[in-house]
Coordinates of N, CA and C in Angstrom, one line a residue:
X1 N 107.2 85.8 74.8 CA 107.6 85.8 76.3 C 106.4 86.2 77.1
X2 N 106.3 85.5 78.1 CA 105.0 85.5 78.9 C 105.3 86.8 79.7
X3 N 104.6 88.0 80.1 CA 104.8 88.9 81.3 C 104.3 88.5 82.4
X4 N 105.5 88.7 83.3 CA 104.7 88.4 84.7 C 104.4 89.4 85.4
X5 N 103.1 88.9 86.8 CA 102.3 90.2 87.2 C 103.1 89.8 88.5
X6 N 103.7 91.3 89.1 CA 104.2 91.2 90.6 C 103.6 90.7 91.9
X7 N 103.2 90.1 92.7 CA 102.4 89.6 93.6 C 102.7 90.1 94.8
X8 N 102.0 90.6 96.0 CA 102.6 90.4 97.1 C 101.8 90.3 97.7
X9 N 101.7 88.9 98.9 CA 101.1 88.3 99.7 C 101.2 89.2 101.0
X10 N 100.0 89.6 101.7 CA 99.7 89.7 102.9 C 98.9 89.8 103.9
X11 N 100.0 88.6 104.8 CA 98.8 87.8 105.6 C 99.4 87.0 106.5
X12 N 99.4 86.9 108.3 CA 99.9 87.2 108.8 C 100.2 85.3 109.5
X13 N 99.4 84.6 108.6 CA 99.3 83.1 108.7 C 100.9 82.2 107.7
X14 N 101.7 81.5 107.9 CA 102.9 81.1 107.1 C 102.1 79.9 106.3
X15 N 101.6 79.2 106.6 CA 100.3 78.8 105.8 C 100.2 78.9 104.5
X16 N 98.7 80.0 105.1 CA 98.3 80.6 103.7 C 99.2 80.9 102.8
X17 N 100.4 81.7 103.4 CA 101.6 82.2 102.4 C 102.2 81.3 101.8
X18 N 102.4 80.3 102.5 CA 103.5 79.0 102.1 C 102.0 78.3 100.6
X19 N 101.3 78.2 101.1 CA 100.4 77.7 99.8 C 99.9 78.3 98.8
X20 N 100.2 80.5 98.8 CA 99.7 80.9 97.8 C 101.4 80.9 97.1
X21 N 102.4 81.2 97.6 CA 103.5 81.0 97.4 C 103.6 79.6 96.1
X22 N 103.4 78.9 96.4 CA 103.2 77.4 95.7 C 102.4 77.3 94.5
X23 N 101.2 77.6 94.9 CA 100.1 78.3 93.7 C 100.4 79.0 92.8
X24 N 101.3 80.5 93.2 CA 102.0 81.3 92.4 C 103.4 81.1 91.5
X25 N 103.8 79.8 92.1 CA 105.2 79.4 91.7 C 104.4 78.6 90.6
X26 N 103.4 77.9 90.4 CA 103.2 77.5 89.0 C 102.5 77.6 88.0
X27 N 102.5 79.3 87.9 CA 102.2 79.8 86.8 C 102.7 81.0 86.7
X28 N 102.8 81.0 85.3 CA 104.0 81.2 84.6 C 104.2 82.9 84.3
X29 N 102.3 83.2 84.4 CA 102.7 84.3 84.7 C 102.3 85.3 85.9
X30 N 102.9 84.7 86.9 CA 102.6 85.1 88.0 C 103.6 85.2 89.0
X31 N 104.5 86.0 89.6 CA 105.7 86.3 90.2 C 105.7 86.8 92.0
X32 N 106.0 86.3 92.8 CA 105.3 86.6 94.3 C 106.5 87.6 94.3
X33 N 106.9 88.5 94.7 CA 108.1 89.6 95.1 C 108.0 90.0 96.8
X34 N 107.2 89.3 97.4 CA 107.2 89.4 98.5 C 105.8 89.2 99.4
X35 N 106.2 89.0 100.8 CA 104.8 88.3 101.9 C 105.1 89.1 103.2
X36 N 104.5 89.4 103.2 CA 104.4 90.8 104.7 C 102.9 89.6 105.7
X37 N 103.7 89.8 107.0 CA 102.6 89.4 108.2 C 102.3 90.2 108.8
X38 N 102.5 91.7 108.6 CA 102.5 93.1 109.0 C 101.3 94.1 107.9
X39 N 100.3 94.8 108.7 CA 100.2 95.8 107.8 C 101.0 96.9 107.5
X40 N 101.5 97.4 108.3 CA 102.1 98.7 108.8 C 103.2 98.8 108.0
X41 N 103.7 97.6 107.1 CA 104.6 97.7 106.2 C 104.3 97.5 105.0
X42 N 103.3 97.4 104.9 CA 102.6 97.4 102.7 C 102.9 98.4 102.4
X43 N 102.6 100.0 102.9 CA 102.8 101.3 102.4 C 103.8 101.1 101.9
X44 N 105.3 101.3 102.7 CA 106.2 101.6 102.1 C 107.0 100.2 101.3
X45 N 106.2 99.0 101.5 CA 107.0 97.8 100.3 C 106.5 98.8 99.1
X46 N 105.3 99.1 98.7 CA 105.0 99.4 97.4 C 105.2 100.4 96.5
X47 N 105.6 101.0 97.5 CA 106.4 102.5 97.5 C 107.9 101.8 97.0
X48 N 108.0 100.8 97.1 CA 110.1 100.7 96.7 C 109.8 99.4 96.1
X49 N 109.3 99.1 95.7 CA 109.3 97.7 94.3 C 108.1 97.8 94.1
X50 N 108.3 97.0 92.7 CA 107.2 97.0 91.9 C 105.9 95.6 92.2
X51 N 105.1 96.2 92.3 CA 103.8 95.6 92.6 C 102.8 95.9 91.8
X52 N 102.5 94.7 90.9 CA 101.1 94.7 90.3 C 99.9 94.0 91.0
X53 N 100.1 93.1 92.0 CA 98.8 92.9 92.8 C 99.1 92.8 94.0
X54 N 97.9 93.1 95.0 CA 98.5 92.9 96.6 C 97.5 91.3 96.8
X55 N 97.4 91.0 97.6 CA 96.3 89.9 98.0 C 96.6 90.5 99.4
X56 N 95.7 90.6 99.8 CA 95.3 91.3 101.7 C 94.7 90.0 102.0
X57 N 94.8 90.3 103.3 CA 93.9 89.2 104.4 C 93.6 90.8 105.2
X58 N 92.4 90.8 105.3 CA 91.1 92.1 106.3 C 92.0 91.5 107.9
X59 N 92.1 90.3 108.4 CA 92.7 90.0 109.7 C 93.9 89.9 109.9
X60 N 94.5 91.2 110.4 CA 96.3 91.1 110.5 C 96.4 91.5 112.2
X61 N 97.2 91.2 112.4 CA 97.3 91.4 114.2 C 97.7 93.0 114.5
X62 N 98.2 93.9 113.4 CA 98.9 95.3 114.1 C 97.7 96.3 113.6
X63 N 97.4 96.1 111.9 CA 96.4 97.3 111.7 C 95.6 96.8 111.1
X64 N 93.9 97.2 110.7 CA 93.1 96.8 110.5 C 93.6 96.8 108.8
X65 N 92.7 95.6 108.3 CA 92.9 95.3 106.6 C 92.7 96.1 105.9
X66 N 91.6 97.3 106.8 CA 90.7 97.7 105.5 C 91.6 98.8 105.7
X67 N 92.2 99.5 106.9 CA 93.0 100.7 106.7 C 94.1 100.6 105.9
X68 N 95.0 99.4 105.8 CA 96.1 99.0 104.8 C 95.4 99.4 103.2
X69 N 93.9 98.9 102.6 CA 93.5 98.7 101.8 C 93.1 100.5 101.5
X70 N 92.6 101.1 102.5 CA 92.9 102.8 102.3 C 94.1 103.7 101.9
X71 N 94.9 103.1 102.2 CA 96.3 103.7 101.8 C 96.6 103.6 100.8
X72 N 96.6 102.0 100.4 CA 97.3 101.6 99.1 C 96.6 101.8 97.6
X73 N 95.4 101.6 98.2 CA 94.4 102.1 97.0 C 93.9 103.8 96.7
X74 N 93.7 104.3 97.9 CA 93.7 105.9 98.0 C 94.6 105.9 97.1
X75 N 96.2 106.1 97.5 CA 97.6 106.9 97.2 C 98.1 106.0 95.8
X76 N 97.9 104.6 95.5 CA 98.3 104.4 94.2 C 97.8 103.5 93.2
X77 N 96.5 103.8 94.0 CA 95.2 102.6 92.6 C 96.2 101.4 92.6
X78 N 96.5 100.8 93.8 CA 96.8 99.6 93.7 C 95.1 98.4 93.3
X79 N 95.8 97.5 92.5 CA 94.7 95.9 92.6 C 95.0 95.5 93.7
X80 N 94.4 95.6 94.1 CA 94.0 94.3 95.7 C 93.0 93.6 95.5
X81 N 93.4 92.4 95.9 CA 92.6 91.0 95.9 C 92.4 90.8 97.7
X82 N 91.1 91.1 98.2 CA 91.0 90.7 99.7 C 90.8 89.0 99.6
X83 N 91.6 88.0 100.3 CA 91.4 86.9 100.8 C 91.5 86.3 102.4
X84 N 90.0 86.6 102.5 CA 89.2 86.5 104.0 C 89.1 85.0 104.3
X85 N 89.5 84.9 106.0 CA 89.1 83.5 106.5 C 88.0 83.4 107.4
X86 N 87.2 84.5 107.5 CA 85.9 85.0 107.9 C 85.5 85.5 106.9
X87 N 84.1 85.3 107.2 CA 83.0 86.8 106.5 C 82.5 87.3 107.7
X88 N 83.3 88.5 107.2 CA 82.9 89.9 108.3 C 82.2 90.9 106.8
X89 N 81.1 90.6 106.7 CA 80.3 91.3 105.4 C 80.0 92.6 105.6
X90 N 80.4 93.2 106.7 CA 80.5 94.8 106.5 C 81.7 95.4 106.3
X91 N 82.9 94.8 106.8 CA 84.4 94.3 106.2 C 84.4 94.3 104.9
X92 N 83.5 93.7 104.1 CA 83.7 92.9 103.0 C 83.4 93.8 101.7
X93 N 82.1 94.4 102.0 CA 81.2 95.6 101.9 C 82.0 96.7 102.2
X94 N 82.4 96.9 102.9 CA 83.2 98.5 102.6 C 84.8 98.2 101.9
X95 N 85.6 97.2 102.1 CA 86.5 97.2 100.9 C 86.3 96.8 99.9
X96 N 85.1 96.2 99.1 CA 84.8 96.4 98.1 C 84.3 98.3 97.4
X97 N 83.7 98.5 98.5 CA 83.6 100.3 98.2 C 85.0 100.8 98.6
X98 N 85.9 100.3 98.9 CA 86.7 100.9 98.9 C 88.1 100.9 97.8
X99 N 87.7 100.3 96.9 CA 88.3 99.7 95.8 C 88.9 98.1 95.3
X100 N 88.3 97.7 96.3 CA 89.2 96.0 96.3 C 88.6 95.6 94.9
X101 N 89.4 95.1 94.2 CA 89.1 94.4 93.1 C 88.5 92.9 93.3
X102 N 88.7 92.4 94.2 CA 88.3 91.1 94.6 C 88.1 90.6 95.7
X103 N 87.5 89.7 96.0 CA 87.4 89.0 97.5 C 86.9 87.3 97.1
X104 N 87.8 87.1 98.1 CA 87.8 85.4 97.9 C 87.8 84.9 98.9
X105 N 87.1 83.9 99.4 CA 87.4 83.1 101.0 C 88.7 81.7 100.7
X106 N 88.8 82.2 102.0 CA 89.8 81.2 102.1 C 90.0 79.4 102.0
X107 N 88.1 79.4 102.3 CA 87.8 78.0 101.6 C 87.6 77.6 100.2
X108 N 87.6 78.8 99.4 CA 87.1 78.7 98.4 C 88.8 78.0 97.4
X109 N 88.1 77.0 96.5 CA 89.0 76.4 95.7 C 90.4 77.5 95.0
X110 N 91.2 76.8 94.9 CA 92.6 77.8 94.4 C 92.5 78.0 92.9
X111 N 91.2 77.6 92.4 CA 91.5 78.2 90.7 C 90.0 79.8 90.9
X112 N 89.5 79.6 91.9 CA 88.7 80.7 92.7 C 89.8 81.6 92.6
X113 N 90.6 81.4 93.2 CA 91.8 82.7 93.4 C 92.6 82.9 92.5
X114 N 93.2 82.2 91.7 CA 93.5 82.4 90.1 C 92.9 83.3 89.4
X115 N 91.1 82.7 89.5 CA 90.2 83.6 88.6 C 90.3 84.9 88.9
X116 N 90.4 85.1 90.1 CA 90.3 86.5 90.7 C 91.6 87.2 90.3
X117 N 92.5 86.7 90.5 CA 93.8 87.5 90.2 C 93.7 88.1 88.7
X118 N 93.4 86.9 87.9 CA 93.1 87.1 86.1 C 91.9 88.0 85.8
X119 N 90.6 88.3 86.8 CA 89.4 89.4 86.3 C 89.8 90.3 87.0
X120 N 91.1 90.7 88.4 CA 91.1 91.8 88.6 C 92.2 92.9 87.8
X121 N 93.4 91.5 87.5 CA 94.0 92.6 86.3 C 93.6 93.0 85.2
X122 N 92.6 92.7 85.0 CA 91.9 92.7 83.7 C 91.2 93.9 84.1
X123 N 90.8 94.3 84.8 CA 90.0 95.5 85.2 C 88.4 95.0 85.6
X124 N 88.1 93.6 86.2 CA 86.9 93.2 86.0 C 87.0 93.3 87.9
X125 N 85.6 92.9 88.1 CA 85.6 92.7 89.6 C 85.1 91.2 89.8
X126 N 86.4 90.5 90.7 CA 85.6 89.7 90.9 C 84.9 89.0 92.4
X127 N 83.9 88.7 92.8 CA 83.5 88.1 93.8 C 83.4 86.6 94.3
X128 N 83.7 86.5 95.2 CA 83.6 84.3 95.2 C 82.1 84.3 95.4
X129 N 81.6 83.2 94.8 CA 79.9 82.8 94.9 C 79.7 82.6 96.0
X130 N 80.0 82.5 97.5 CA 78.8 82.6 98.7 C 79.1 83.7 98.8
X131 N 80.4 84.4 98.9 CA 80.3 86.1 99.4 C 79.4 86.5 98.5
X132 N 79.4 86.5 97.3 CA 78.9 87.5 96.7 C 77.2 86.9 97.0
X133 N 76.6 85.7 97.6 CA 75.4 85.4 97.5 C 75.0 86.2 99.0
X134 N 75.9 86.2 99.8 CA 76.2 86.7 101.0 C 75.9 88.0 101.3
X135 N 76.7 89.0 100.1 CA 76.2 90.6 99.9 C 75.4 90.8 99.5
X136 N 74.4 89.6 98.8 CA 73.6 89.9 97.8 C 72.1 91.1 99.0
X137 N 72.4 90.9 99.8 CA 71.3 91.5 100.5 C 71.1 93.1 101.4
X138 N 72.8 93.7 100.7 CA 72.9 94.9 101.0 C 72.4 95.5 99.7
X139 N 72.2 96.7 99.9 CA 71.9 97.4 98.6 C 73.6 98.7 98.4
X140 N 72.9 98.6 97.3 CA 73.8 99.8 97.0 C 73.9 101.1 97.3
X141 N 74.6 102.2 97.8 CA 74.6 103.4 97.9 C 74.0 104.2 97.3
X142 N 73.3 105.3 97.4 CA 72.8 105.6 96.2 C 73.9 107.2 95.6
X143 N 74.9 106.7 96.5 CA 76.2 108.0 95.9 C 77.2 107.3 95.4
X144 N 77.9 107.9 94.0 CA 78.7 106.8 93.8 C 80.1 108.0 93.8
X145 N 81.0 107.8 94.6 CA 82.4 107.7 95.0 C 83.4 107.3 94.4
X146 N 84.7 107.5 94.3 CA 85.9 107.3 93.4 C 86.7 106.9 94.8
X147 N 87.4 105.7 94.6 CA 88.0 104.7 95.2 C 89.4 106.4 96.3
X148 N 89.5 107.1 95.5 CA 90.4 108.2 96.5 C 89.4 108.6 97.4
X149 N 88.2 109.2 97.1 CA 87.3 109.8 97.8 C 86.9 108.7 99.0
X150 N 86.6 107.5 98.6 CA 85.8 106.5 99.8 C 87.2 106.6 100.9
X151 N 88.4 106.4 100.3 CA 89.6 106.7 101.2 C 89.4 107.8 102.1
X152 N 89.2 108.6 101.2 CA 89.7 110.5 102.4 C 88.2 110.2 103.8
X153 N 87.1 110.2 102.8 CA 86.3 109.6 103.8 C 86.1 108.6 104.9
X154 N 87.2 107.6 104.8 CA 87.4 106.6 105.6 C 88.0 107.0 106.4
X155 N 89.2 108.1 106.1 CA 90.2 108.7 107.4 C 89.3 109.8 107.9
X156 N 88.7 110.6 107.4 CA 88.0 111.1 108.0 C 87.3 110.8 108.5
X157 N 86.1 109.8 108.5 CA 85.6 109.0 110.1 C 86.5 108.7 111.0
X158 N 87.7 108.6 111.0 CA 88.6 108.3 111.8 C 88.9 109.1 112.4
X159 N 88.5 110.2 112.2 CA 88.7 111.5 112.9 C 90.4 112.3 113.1
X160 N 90.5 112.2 111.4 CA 92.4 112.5 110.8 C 92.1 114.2 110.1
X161 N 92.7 114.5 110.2 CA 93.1 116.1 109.5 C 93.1 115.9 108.1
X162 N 93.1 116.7 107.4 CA 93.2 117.2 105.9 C 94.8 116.8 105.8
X163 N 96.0 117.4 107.0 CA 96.7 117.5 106.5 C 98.1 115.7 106.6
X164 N 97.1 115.0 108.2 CA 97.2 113.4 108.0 C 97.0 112.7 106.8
X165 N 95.5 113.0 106.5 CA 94.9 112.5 105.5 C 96.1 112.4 104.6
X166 N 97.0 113.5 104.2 CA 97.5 113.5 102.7 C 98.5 113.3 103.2
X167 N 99.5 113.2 103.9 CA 100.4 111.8 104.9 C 100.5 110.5 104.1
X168 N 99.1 110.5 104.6 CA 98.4 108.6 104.6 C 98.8 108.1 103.3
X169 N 98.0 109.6 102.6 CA 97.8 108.8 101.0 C 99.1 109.3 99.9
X170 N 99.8 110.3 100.3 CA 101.1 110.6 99.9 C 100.6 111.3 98.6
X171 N 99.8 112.2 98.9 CA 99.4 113.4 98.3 C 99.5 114.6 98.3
X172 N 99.1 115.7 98.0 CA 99.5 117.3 98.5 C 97.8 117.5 99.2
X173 N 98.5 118.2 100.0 CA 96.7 118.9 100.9 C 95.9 119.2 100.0
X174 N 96.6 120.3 99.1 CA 95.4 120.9 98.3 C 94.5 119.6 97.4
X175 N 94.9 118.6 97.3 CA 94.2 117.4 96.5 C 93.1 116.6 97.5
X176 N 93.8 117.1 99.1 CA 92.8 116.7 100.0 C 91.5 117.0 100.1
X177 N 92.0 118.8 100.0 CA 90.6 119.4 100.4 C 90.1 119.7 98.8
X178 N 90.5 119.6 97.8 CA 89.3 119.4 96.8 C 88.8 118.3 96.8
X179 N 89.1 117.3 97.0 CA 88.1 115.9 97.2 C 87.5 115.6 98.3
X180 N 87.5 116.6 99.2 CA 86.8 117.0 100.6 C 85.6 118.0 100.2
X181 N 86.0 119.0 99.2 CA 85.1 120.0 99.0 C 83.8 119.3 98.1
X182 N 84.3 118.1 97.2 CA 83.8 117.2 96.0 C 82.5 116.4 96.9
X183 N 83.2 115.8 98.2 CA 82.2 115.1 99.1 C 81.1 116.0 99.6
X184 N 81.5 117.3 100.0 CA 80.6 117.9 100.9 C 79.1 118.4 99.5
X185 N 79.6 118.2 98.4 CA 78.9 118.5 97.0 C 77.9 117.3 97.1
X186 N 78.6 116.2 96.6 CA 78.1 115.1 96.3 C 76.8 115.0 97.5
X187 N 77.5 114.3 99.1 CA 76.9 114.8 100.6 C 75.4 115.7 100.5
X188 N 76.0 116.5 100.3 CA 74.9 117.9 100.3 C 75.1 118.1 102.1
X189 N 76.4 118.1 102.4 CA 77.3 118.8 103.7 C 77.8 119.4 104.0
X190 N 77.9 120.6 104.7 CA 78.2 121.9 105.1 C 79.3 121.6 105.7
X191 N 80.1 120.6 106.3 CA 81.3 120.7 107.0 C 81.8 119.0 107.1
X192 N 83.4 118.9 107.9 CA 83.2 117.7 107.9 C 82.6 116.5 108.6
X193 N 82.1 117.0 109.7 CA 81.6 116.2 110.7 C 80.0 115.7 110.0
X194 N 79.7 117.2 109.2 CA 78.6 116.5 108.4 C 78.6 115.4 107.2
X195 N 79.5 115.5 106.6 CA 80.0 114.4 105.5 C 79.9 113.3 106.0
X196 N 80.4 112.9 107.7 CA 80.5 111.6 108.1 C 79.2 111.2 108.8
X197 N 78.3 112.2 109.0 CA 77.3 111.8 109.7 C 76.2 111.4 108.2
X198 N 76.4 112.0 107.1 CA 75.5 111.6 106.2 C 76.0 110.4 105.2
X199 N 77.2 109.8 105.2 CA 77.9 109.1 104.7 C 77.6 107.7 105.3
X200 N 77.5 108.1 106.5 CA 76.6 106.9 107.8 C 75.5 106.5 107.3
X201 N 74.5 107.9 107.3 CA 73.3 107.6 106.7 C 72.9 106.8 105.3
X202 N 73.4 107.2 104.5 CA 73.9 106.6 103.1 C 74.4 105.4 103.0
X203 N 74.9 104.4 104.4 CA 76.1 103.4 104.4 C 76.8 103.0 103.3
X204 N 77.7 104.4 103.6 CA 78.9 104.3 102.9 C 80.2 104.1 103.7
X205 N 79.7 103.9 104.9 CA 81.4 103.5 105.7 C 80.1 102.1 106.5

């Protein structure tokens, strides 16, 4: 018996959805459980049914992609698959640092996005060939970060509390500020406004 992986589409176009919907209806092991045009509602879908992959679109009309992509991946190591109808490559670039398992454009062929769904359950990362020829010309960080931490750091440029922050990510404080205390290490930051100003420097947000 084949297992299927839970899917949920979102993305604020009936479109896209109506054709990944279609896509995902013919294979076998692949199961859509729902399509949100909303960010503001992935938190708590994934919080009450079961989801093995998200597919985001970075362009939603209420909250930015990448802060949806902070929450879900901060608070529950969700896979997310980003599928962009732009390259916004610092968009693209920071949810990939921020744990996205994949990114795919929207032109790119639909077995592109199959592949992706199949190397990110797998635990692989995958990139579509112009994005990834695209990034090819940022460099790497030279601090490496745990997909929670690029989170707390993300709300923290946002200029969110310790005790927001663990709101957001549906955590306890005390998990906030050791992975706040872990940055200011890593950092070599005395506080938090310095974390974000050296985090800058680093381009890590």
């Amino acid at each position: 018996m084949t297992v299927k992986h839970n899917v949920l589409i979102v993305d604020d176009h009936r479109i896209t959805q109506s054709g990944l919907r279609f896509l995902f209806d013919s294979l076998d092991r692949y199961a859509v459980v729902g399509a949100l045009d909303r960010g503001a509602t992935v938190g708590a879908f994934v919080q009450s049914q079961p989801v093995d992959l998200v597919i985001l679109d970075l362009n939603l009309p209420d909250v930015r992609g990448i802060n949806v992509l902070a929450e879900i991946v901060g608070s529950r190591d969700m896979t997310v698959i980003i599928l962009t109808g732009e390259t916004h490559l610092n968009e693209i670039h920071s949810a990939l640092k921020l744990g996205a398992r994949a990114v795919v454009s929207k032109s790119d062929p639909l077995d592109h996005i199959v592949a992706a769904c199949d190397a990110a359950l797998a635990g692989d990362i995958y990139i579509s060939p112009h994005i990834g020829e695209a990034l090819g010309k940022f460099q790497q960080p030279p601090v490496a970060l745990s997909s929670r931490q690029m989170a707390i750091l993300h709300y923290l440029a946002q200029g969110e509390t310790n005790k927001e922050i663990a709101y957001r990510l549906a955590i306890a404080p005390p998990t906030v500020s050791f992975h706040i205390a872990e940055l200011r290490r890593k950092l070599d930051a005395p506080h938090n406004r310095k974390i974000v100003e050296r985090a800058n420097e680093l381009n890590l947000l």
